[in-house]
mmCIF file of C-alpha atoms in Angstrom:
data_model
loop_
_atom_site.group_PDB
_atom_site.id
_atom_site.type_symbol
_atom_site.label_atom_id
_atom_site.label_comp_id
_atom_site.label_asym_id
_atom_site.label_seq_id
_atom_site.Cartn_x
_atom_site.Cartn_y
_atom_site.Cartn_z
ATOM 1 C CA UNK V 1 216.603 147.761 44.936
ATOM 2 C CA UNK V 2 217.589 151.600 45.185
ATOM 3 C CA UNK V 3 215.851 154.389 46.056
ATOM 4 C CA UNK V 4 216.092 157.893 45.901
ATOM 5 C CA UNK V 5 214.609 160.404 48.330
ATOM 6 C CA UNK V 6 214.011 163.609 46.178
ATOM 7 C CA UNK V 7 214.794 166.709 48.130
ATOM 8 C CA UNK V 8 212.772 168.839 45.971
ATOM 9 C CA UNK V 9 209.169 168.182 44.511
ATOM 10 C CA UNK V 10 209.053 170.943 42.419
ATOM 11 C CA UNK V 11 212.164 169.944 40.590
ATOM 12 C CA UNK V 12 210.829 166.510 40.122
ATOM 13 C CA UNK V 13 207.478 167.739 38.962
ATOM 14 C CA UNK V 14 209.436 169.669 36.032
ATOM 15 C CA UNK V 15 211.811 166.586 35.139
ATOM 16 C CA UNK V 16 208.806 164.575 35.004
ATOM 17 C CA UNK V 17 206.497 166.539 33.017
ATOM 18 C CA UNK V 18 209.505 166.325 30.540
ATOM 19 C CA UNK V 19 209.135 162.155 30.081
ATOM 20 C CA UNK V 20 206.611 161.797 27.854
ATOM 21 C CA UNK V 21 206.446 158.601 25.562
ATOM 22 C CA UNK V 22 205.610 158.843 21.861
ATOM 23 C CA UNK V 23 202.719 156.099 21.759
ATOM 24 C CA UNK V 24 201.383 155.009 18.254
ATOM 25 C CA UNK V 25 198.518 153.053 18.003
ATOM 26 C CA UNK V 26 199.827 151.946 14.787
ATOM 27 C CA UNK V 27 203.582 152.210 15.644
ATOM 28 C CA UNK V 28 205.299 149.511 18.504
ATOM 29 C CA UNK V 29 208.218 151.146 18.284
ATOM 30 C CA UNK V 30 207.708 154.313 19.439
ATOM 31 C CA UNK V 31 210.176 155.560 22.243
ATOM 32 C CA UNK V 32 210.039 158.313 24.395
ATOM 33 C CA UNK V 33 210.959 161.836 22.840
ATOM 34 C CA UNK V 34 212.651 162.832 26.516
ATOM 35 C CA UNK V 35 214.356 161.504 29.452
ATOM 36 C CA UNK V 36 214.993 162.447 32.940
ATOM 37 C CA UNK V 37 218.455 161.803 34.034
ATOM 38 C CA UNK V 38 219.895 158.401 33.797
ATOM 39 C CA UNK V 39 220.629 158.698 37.821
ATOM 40 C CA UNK V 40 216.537 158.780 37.680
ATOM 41 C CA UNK V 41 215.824 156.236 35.598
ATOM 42 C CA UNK V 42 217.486 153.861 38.041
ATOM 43 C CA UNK V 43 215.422 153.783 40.758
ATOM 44 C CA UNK V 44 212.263 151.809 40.690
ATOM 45 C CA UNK V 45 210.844 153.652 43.419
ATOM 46 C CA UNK V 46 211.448 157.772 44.218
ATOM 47 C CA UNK V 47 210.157 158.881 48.153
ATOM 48 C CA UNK V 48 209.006 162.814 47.717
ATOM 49 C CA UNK V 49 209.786 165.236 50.610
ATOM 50 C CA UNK V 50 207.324 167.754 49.081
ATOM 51 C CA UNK V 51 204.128 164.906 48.375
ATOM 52 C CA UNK V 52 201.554 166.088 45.701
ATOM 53 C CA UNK V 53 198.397 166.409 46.538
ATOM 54 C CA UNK V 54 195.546 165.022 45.230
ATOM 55 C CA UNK V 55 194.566 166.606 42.408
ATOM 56 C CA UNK V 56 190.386 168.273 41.858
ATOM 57 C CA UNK V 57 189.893 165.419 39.255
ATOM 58 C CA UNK V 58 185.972 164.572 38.464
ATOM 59 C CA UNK V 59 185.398 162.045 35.866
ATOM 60 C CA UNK V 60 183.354 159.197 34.624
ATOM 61 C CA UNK V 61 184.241 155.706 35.471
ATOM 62 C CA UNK V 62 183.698 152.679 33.322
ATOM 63 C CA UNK V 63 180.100 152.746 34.598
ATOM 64 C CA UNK V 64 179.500 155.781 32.643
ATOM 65 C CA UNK V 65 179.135 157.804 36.785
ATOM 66 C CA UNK V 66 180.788 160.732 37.842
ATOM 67 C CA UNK V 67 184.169 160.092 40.218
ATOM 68 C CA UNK V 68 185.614 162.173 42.024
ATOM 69 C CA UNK V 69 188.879 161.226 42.524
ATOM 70 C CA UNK V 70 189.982 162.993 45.512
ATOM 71 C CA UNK V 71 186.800 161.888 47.461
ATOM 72 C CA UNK V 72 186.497 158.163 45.819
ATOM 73 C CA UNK V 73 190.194 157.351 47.491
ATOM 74 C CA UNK V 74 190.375 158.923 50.526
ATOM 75 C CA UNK V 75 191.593 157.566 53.179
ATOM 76 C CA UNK V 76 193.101 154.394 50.767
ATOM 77 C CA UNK V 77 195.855 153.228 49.228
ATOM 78 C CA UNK V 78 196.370 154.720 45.625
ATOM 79 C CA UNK V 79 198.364 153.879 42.468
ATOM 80 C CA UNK V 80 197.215 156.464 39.357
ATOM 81 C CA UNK V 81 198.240 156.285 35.753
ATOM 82 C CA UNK V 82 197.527 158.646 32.794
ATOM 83 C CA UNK V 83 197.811 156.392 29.607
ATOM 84 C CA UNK V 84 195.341 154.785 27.049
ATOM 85 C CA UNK V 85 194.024 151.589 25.572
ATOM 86 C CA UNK V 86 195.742 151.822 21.979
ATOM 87 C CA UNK V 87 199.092 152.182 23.224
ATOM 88 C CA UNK V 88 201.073 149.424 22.130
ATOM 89 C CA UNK V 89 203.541 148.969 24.766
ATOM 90 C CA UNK V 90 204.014 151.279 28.129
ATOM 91 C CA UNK V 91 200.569 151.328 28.858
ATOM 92 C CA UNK V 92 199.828 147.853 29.129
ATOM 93 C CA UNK V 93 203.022 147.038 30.403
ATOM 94 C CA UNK V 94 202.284 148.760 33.302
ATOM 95 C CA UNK V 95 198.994 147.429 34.324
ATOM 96 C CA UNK V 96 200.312 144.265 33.738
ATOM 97 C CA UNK V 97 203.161 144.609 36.303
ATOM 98 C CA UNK V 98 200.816 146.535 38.831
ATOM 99 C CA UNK V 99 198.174 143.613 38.401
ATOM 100 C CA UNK V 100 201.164 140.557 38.734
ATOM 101 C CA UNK V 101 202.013 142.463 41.715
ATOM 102 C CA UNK V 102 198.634 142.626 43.379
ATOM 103 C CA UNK V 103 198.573 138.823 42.804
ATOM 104 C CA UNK V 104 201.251 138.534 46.115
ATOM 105 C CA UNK V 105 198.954 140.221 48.691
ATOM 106 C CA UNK V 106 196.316 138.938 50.895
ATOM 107 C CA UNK V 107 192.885 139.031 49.952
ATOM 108 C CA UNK V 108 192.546 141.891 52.590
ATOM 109 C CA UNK V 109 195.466 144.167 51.407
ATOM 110 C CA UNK V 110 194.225 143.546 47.430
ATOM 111 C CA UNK V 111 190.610 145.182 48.350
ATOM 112 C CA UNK V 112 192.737 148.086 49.959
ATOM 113 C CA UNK V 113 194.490 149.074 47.114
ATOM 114 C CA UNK V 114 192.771 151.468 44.340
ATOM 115 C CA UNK V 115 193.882 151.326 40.915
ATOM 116 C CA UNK V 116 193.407 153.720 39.060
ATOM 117 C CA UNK V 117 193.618 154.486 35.113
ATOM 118 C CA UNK V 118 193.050 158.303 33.466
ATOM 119 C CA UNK V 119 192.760 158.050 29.749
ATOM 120 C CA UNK V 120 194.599 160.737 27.603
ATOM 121 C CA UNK V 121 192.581 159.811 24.736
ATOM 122 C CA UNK V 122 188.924 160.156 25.546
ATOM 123 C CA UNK V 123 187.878 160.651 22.501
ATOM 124 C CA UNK V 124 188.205 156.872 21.838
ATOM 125 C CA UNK V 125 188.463 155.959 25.459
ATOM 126 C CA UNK V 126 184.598 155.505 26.452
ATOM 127 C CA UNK V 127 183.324 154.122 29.793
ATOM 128 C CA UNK V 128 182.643 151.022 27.921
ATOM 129 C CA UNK V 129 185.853 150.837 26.105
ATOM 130 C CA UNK V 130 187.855 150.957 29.538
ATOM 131 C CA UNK V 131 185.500 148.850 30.917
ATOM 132 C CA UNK V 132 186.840 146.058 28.580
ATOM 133 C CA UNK V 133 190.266 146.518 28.165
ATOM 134 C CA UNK V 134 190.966 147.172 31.972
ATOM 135 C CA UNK V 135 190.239 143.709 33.254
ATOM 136 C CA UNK V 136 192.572 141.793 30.144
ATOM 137 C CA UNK V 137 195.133 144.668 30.115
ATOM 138 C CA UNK V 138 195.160 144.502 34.320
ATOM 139 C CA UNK V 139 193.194 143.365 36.721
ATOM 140 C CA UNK V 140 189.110 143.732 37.191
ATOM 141 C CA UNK V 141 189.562 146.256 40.145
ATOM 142 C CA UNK V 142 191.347 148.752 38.463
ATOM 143 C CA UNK V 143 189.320 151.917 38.127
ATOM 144 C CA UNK V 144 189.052 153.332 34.499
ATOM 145 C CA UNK V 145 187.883 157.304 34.238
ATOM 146 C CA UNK V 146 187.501 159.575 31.378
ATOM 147 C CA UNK V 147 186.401 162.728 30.441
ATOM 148 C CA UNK V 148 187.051 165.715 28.449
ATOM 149 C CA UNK V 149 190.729 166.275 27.427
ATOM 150 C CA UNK V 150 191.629 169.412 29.665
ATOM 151 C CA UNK V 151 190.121 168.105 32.580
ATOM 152 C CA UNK V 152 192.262 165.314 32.862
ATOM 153 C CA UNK V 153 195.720 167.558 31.431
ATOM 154 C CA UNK V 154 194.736 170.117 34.204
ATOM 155 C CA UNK V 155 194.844 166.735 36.518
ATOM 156 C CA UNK V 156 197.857 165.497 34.981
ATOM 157 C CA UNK V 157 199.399 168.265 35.705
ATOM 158 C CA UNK V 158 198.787 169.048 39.321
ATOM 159 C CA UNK V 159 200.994 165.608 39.398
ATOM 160 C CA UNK V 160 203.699 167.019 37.577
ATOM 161 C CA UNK V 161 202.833 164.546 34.170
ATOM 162 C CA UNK V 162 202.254 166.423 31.149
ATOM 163 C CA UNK V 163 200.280 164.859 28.449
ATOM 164 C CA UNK V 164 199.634 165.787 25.329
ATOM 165 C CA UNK V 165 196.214 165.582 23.014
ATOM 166 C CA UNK V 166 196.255 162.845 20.510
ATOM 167 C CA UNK V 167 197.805 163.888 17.314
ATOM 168 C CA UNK V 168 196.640 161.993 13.925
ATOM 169 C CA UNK V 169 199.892 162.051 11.314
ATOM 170 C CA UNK V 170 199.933 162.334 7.733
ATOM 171 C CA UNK V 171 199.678 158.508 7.843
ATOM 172 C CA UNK V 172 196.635 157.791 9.977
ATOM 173 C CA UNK V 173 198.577 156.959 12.833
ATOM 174 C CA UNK V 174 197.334 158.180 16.148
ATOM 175 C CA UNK V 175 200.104 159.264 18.323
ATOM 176 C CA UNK V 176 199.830 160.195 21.732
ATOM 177 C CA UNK V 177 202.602 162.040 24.161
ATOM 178 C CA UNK V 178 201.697 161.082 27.950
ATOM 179 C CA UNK V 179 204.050 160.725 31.352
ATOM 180 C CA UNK V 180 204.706 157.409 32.264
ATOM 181 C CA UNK V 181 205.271 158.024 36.228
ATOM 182 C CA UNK V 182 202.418 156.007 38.152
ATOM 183 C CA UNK V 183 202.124 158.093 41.762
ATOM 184 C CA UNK V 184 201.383 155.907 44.492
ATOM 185 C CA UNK V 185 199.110 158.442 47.453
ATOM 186 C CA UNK V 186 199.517 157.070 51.528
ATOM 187 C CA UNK V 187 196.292 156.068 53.139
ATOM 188 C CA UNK V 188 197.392 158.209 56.095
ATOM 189 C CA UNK V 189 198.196 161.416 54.354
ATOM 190 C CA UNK V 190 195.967 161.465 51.152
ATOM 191 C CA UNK V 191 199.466 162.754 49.419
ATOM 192 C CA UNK V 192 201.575 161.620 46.566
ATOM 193 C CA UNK V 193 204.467 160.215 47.986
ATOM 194 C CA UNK V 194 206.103 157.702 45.722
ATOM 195 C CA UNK V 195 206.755 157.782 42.043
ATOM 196 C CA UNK V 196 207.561 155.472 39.683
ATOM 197 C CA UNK V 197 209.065 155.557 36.290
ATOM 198 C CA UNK V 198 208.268 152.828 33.380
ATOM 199 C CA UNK V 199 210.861 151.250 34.313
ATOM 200 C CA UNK V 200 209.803 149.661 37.210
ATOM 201 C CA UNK V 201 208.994 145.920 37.132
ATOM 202 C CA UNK V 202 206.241 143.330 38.981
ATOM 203 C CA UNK V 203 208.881 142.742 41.104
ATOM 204 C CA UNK V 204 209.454 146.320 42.208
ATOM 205 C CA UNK V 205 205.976 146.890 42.925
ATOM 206 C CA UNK V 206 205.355 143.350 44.394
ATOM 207 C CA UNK V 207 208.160 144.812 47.397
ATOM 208 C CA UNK V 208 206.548 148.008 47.531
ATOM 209 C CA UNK V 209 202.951 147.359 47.390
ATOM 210 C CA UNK V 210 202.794 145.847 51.396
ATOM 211 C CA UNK V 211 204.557 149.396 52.414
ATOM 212 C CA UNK V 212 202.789 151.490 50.503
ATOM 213 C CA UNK V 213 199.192 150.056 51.543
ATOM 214 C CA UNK V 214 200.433 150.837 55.318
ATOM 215 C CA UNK V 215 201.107 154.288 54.472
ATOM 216 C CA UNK V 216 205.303 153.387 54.585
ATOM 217 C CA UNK V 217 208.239 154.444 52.776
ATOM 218 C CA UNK V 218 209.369 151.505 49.977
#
């Protein structure tokens, strides 16, 4: 498996704020309106010189409490994703992988890992409607938060993922634009130091996932 050490986090942060995915809730075949380049696309994992930090994010979590992000996972191991429950394909692709994974690690390693899933679509996404479609789309750890919408694009964005509000067409069919990277933060630095694209598969994160919980390059 290749990987790519970026020499410059600002340049990724504007490539990647370019890949968003055209979700429908009504439409599997949506595809994403913009790519980073192909030389990208081929790595599952991409090592940052320039981490992220952790971005001011304070939500509510499927229990319908506040969460602070940045407080909630400090000091762990940390896998974020901006999606939402009605997209038909990315979305729950990528829990699914991320919760196969998890499947491969001891007990010990799966209660150090934090999962966590930022709705674009709060509007729909309640507390309680994360709350059930985390466990069947994932696992039962994962974290689920929501919120109001520029909250969580002011979030996004700290990460270099731009997101879009749902957009109802002509048609009734609720589309949603939305970055597909899932950052991975090091328990020993708090920072974003690994990003993945869609592409990556169980198998990629199943590799990763014992580095990453140490703090470790992939």
């Amino acid at each position: 498996m290749r990987k790519k050490t970026v020499t410059s986090a600002a340049a990724l942060a504007v490539a990647a704020a370019l890949t968003l995915s055209a979700c429908s809730s009504d439409d599997a075949s949506s595809k994403p309106i913009a790519d980073v380049s192909a030389s990208a696309k081929t790595q599952a994992a991409t090592v940052l010189d320039q981490p992220f930090k952790k971005p001011n994010l304070v939500l509510t979590d499927t229990k319908g409490k506040s969460y602070d992000f940045r407080e909630r996972t400090e000091g762990k191991p940390t896998l974020v994703y901006f999606g939402y429950t009605n997209c038909p394909d990315v979305c729950p692709l990528t829990m699914s992988n991320i919760a196969i994974a998890m499947k491969s690690l001891s007990e010990a390693d799966r209660e150090k890992l934090q999962v966590v899933f930022v709705t674009t679509d709060p509007e729909r996404d309640t507390s309680a409607e994360l709350a059930k479609w985390l466990p069947s789309a994932g696992d039962p750890s994962f974290i689920g938060l929501t919120g109001d919408f520029p909250t969580i694009q002011a979030g996004a964005r700290q990460l270099g993922i731009g997101i879009d509000a749902p957009k109802k067409e002509k048609n009734g069919t609720v589309v949603s634009m939305h970055g597909t990277q899932v950052i991975a933060f090091s328990p020993k630095t708090d920072a974003g130091y690994v990003l993945y694209g869609e592409d990556a598969t169980a198998d990629d994160y199943a590799k990763d996932l014992p580095k990453i919980i140490k703090g470790e390059n992939p």
